[in-house]
Amino acid sequence: MELIKVVFIGIVVSVVSVILKQIKPEYSLFAIIIGGIIILVYIINSFTNIFSFFSEVVNKTGIDGNLFKILLKIIGIGYLVEFSVGICNDSGHSSIGDKVALAGKILIFIVSMPIVANLFNIILELL
């Protein structure tokens, strides 16, 4: 049921954006950004269920909580970059979107370095 509401909001925002593009093109991008934010705020409640599930997994398996936090940061960066690149592409600035995507990939690599270091330590211990 939530998916239907999100799809409906997306369709309404798209129609409003097309209408605004004909009347006042400069407001069309704002409608897209505001619509995207409304959708993100609407689905935020779903994230609480995801966080509680993963925290249960961390507690039951004994995985280091810092690794879980790093994974959440990586997922958050990925979604934020994807949203930003979409806005850049919608506004006709795909070259800026490409640079945002590159910056996001580099940031994800930097944030994931403790996981890579931990993996190398495990491999060295096995050898």
XYZ file of N, CA and C in Angstrom:
381
model
N 0.816 -1.201 0.000
C 0.000 0.000 0.000
C 0.859 1.266 0.000
N 1.993 1.199 0.725
C 2.877 2.358 0.753
C 3.448 2.644 -0.627
N 3.728 1.587 -1.369
C 4.285 1.760 -2.708
C 3.318 2.520 -3.598
N 2.030 2.234 -3.480
C 1.028 2.929 -4.297
C 1.022 4.420 -3.970
N 1.150 4.765 -2.690
C 1.189 6.176 -2.302
C 2.432 6.872 -2.856
N 3.569 6.193 -2.778
C 4.810 6.779 -3.291
C 4.723 6.963 -4.803
N 4.195 5.967 -5.497
C 4.035 6.063 -6.953
C 3.082 7.205 -7.294
N 1.991 7.339 -6.553
C 1.043 8.419 -6.794
C 1.700 9.785 -6.601
N 2.480 9.930 -5.533
C 3.189 11.198 -5.304
C 4.142 11.474 -6.458
N 4.852 10.438 -6.914
C 5.783 10.611 -8.029
C 5.088 11.039 -9.304
N 3.940 10.457 -9.588
C 3.193 10.827 -10.796
C 2.680 12.260 -10.690
N 2.144 12.626 -9.529
C 1.636 13.994 -9.347
C 2.768 14.998 -9.498
N 3.917 14.711 -8.892
C 5.060 15.629 -9.008
C 5.518 15.732 -10.459
N 5.522 14.624 -11.178
C 5.929 14.660 -12.588
C 4.974 15.508 -13.426
N 3.677 15.346 -13.197
C 2.694 16.134 -13.946
C 2.825 17.618 -13.612
N 2.975 17.918 -12.321
C 3.138 19.312 -11.908
C 4.403 19.901 -12.538
N 5.470 19.099 -12.583
C 6.720 19.574 -13.177
C 6.554 19.873 -14.661
N 5.838 19.012 -15.385
C 5.617 19.245 -16.820
C 4.789 20.508 -17.035
N 3.766 20.690 -16.222
C 2.926 21.896 -16.345
C 3.743 23.141 -16.028
N 4.534 23.067 -14.946
C 5.355 24.225 -14.588
C 6.418 24.519 -15.640
N 6.917 23.478 -16.296
C 7.939 23.676 -17.323
C 7.395 24.508 -18.482
N 6.091 24.383 -18.751
C 5.470 25.154 -19.821
C 5.161 26.585 -19.381
N 4.808 26.735 -18.106
C 4.421 28.060 -17.612
C 5.631 28.832 -17.091
N 6.316 28.257 -16.117
C 7.501 28.871 -15.496
C 8.587 27.807 -15.393
N 9.429 27.690 -16.393
C 10.431 26.613 -16.417
C 11.359 26.603 -15.200
N 11.614 27.772 -14.633
C 12.540 27.825 -13.498
C 11.978 27.160 -12.236
N 10.647 27.009 -12.149
C 10.033 26.381 -10.984
C 9.901 24.866 -11.128
N 10.107 24.361 -12.316
C 9.960 22.927 -12.556
C 10.951 22.115 -11.732
N 12.194 22.552 -11.682
C 13.211 21.844 -10.917
C 12.883 21.860 -9.430
N 12.373 22.985 -8.940
C 11.999 23.062 -7.527
C 10.888 22.066 -7.196
N 9.956 21.898 -8.101
C 8.875 20.930 -7.881
C 9.439 19.515 -7.783
N 10.403 19.196 -8.632
C 11.022 17.874 -8.601
C 11.773 17.653 -7.296
N 12.527 18.660 -6.871
C 13.288 18.536 -5.624
C 12.351 18.380 -4.430
N 11.321 19.212 -4.369
C 10.372 19.144 -3.258
C 9.634 17.805 -3.273
N 9.247 17.347 -4.442
C 8.586 16.042 -4.544
C 9.484 14.914 -4.075
N 10.756 14.974 -4.441
C 11.705 13.958 -3.991
C 11.873 13.964 -2.482
N 11.920 15.150 -1.912
C 12.044 15.262 -0.457
C 10.794 14.725 0.229
N 9.618 15.019 -0.324
C 8.369 14.501 0.255
C 8.374 12.976 0.236
N 8.808 12.390 -0.861
C 8.858 10.928 -0.947
C 9.852 10.370 0.066
N 11.024 11.011 0.187
C 12.011 10.538 1.153
C 11.492 10.618 2.582
N 10.839 11.722 2.916
C 10.280 11.864 4.261
C 9.195 10.819 4.496
N 8.417 10.542 3.492
C 7.328 9.568 3.625
C 7.868 8.165 3.903
N 8.971 7.792 3.265
C 9.478 6.437 3.448
C 10.477 6.319 4.596
N 10.748 7.398 5.280
C 11.678 7.366 6.419
C 11.217 6.358 7.469
N 9.920 6.209 7.653
C 9.416 5.257 8.638
C 9.850 3.827 8.317
N 10.010 3.530 7.053
C 10.457 2.192 6.672
C 11.885 1.935 7.129
N 12.677 2.999 7.215
C 14.063 2.835 7.635
C 14.171 2.382 9.086
N 13.228 2.783 9.937
C 13.295 2.363 11.335
C 13.166 0.851 11.445
N 12.322 0.253 10.614
C 12.202 -1.210 10.612
C 13.503 -1.872 10.152
N 14.131 -1.283 9.158
C 15.393 -1.831 8.646
C 16.483 -1.734 9.717
N 16.570 -0.576 10.387
C 17.589 -0.396 11.419
C 17.389 -1.367 12.576
N 16.152 -1.561 12.984
C 15.907 -2.489 14.093
C 16.248 -3.924 13.689
N 15.959 -4.301 12.448
C 16.307 -5.640 11.972
C 17.813 -5.850 12.001
N 18.564 -4.896 11.451
C 20.009 -5.049 11.401
C 20.635 -4.993 12.795
N 20.081 -4.204 13.691
C 20.636 -4.177 15.046
C 20.396 -5.515 15.748
N 19.269 -6.171 15.471
C 19.041 -7.514 16.005
C 20.062 -8.501 15.443
N 20.339 -8.389 14.137
C 21.328 -9.269 13.512
C 22.696 -9.051 14.145
N 23.062 -7.790 14.372
C 24.354 -7.480 14.984
C 24.419 -8.057 16.391
N 23.348 -7.903 17.150
C 23.338 -8.414 18.524
C 23.398 -9.934 18.576
N 22.697 -10.608 17.669
C 22.658 -12.070 17.686
C 23.944 -12.697 17.167
N 24.585 -12.056 16.197
C 25.772 -12.656 15.583
C 27.068 -12.223 16.257
N 27.036 -11.144 17.002
C 28.250 -10.658 17.649
C 29.167 -9.893 16.716
N 28.647 -9.473 15.581
C 29.428 -8.655 14.644
C 29.711 -7.315 15.308
N 30.880 -6.781 15.023
C 31.257 -5.484 15.570
C 30.259 -4.416 15.124
N 29.731 -3.664 16.064
C 28.747 -2.626 15.766
C 29.289 -1.531 14.869
N 30.625 -1.291 14.943
C 31.224 -0.257 14.087
C 31.145 -0.644 12.620
N 31.270 -1.934 12.341
C 31.146 -2.385 10.949
C 29.733 -2.145 10.430
N 28.765 -2.357 11.298
C 27.371 -2.091 10.929
C 27.160 -0.611 10.646
N 27.741 0.240 11.466
C 27.617 1.684 11.253
C 28.249 2.094 9.925
N 29.383 1.487 9.609
C 30.048 1.788 8.343
C 29.167 1.363 7.171
N 28.559 0.195 7.274
C 27.669 -0.263 6.202
C 26.481 0.683 6.030
N 25.922 1.157 7.144
C 24.817 2.114 7.048
C 25.262 3.420 6.394
N 26.472 3.869 6.720
C 26.993 5.085 6.085
C 27.152 4.895 4.582
N 27.669 3.734 4.190
C 27.864 3.454 2.774
C 26.522 3.443 2.048
N 25.529 2.798 2.639
C 24.197 2.760 2.023
C 23.613 4.167 1.936
N 23.755 4.938 3.004
C 23.244 6.310 3.007
C 23.919 7.176 1.956
N 25.232 7.057 1.850
C 25.964 7.823 0.832
C 25.481 7.426 -0.556
N 25.299 6.146 -0.776
C 24.847 5.672 -2.089
C 23.495 6.247 -2.470
N 22.545 6.202 -1.527
C 21.215 6.736 -1.816
C 21.245 8.250 -2.015
N 21.996 8.941 -1.192
C 22.075 10.403 -1.313
C 22.719 10.817 -2.630
N 23.763 10.107 -3.015
C 24.427 10.413 -4.286
C 23.495 10.121 -5.455
N 22.791 9.002 -5.387
C 21.850 8.650 -6.465
C 20.766 9.717 -6.607
N 20.238 10.181 -5.473
C 19.217 11.234 -5.488
C 19.780 12.526 -6.090
N 20.997 12.890 -5.682
C 21.619 14.119 -6.180
C 21.929 14.034 -7.670
N 22.423 12.891 -8.109
C 22.724 12.710 -9.534
C 21.442 12.795 -10.350
N 20.366 12.215 -9.841
C 19.079 12.315 -10.543
C 18.611 13.741 -10.703
N 18.785 14.535 -9.655
C 18.392 15.946 -9.739
C 19.274 16.680 -10.746
N 20.575 16.401 -10.714
C 21.474 17.048 -11.681
C 21.095 16.674 -13.109
N 20.799 15.405 -13.328
C 20.418 14.967 -14.676
C 19.083 15.574 -15.097
N 18.115 15.657 -14.162
C 16.821 16.259 -14.479
C 16.947 17.734 -14.845
N 17.928 18.394 -14.248
C 18.100 19.814 -14.545
C 18.924 20.048 -15.809
N 19.374 18.949 -16.432
C 20.129 19.085 -17.676
C 21.616 19.261 -17.467
N 22.100 18.986 -16.276
C 23.518 19.133 -15.971
C 24.130 17.766 -15.677
N 24.141 16.925 -16.695
C 24.628 15.564 -16.489
C 26.123 15.528 -16.183
N 26.880 16.514 -16.650
C 28.317 16.516 -16.348
C 28.541 16.750 -14.851
N 27.736 17.596 -14.240
C 27.828 17.797 -12.792
C 27.394 16.510 -12.085
N 26.348 15.874 -12.588
C 25.895 14.619 -12.010
C 26.969 13.551 -12.048
N 27.721 13.493 -13.139
C 28.817 12.532 -13.246
C 29.889 12.794 -12.193
N 30.171 14.069 -11.954
C 31.178 14.410 -10.948
C 30.692 14.119 -9.534
N 29.398 14.322 -9.287
C 28.829 13.964 -7.984
C 28.912 12.455 -7.790
N 28.621 11.687 -8.838
C 28.706 10.230 -8.751
C 30.139 9.783 -8.467
N 31.100 10.397 -9.128
C 32.504 10.068 -8.880
C 32.896 10.388 -7.436
N 32.484 11.559 -6.968
C 32.784 11.938 -5.586
C 32.143 10.955 -4.603
N 30.937 10.516 -4.894
C 30.276 9.540 -4.035
C 31.012 8.213 -3.998
N 31.483 7.769 -5.152
C 32.227 6.508 -5.197
C 33.523 6.614 -4.406
N 34.211 7.735 -4.529
C 35.450 7.927 -3.774
C 35.158 7.971 -2.276
N 34.098 8.662 -1.893
C 33.730 8.747 -0.490
C 33.341 7.375 0.065
N 32.622 6.598 -0.717
C 32.278 5.238 -0.283
C 33.540 4.405 -0.095
N 34.506 4.559 -0.992
C 35.763 3.822 -0.855
C 36.497 4.229 0.417
N 36.531 5.539 0.692
C 37.211 6.033 1.893
C 36.529 5.506 3.159
N 35.194 5.558 3.174
C 34.455 5.109 4.353
C 34.612 3.600 4.550
N 34.768 2.852 3.474
C 34.859 1.397 3.581
C 36.261 0.897 3.910
N 37.228 1.768 4.018
C 38.593 1.333 4.293
C 38.729 0.517 5.575
N 38.048 0.842 6.685
C 38.163 -0.026 7.870
C 37.674 -1.453 7.618
N 36.660 -1.604 6.782
C 36.177 -2.951 6.456
C 37.225 -3.701 5.645
N 37.845 -3.019 4.692
C 38.892 -3.643 3.874
C 40.084 -4.018 4.755
N 40.467 -3.120 5.668
C 41.586 -3.414 6.566
C 41.251 -4.607 7.466
N 40.030 -4.670 7.957
C 39.600 -5.787 8.788
C 39.640 -7.091 7.992
N 39.223 -7.044 6.749
C 39.256 -8.222 5.888
C 40.690 -8.707 5.665
N 41.602 -7.762 5.425
C 43.001 -8.145 5.238
C 43.579 -8.765 6.508
N 43.207 -8.230 7.669
C 43.683 -8.812 8.920
C 43.187 -10.234 9.103
N 41.935 -10.476 8.746
C 41.376 -11.834 8.845
C 42.116 -12.774 7.900
N 42.394 -12.325 6.687
C 43.131 -13.155 5.717
C 44.540 -13.453 6.209
N 45.206 -12.444 6.791
C 46.546 -12.665 7.309
C 46.552 -13.649 8.478
N 45.518 -13.573 9.307
C 45.418 -14.522 10.423
C 45.207 -15.952 9.925
N 44.453 -16.089 8.841
C 44.223 -17.429 8.286
C 45.471 -18.007 7.645
N 46.338 -17.148 7.116
C 47.557 -17.629 6.476
C 48.568 -17.963 7.538
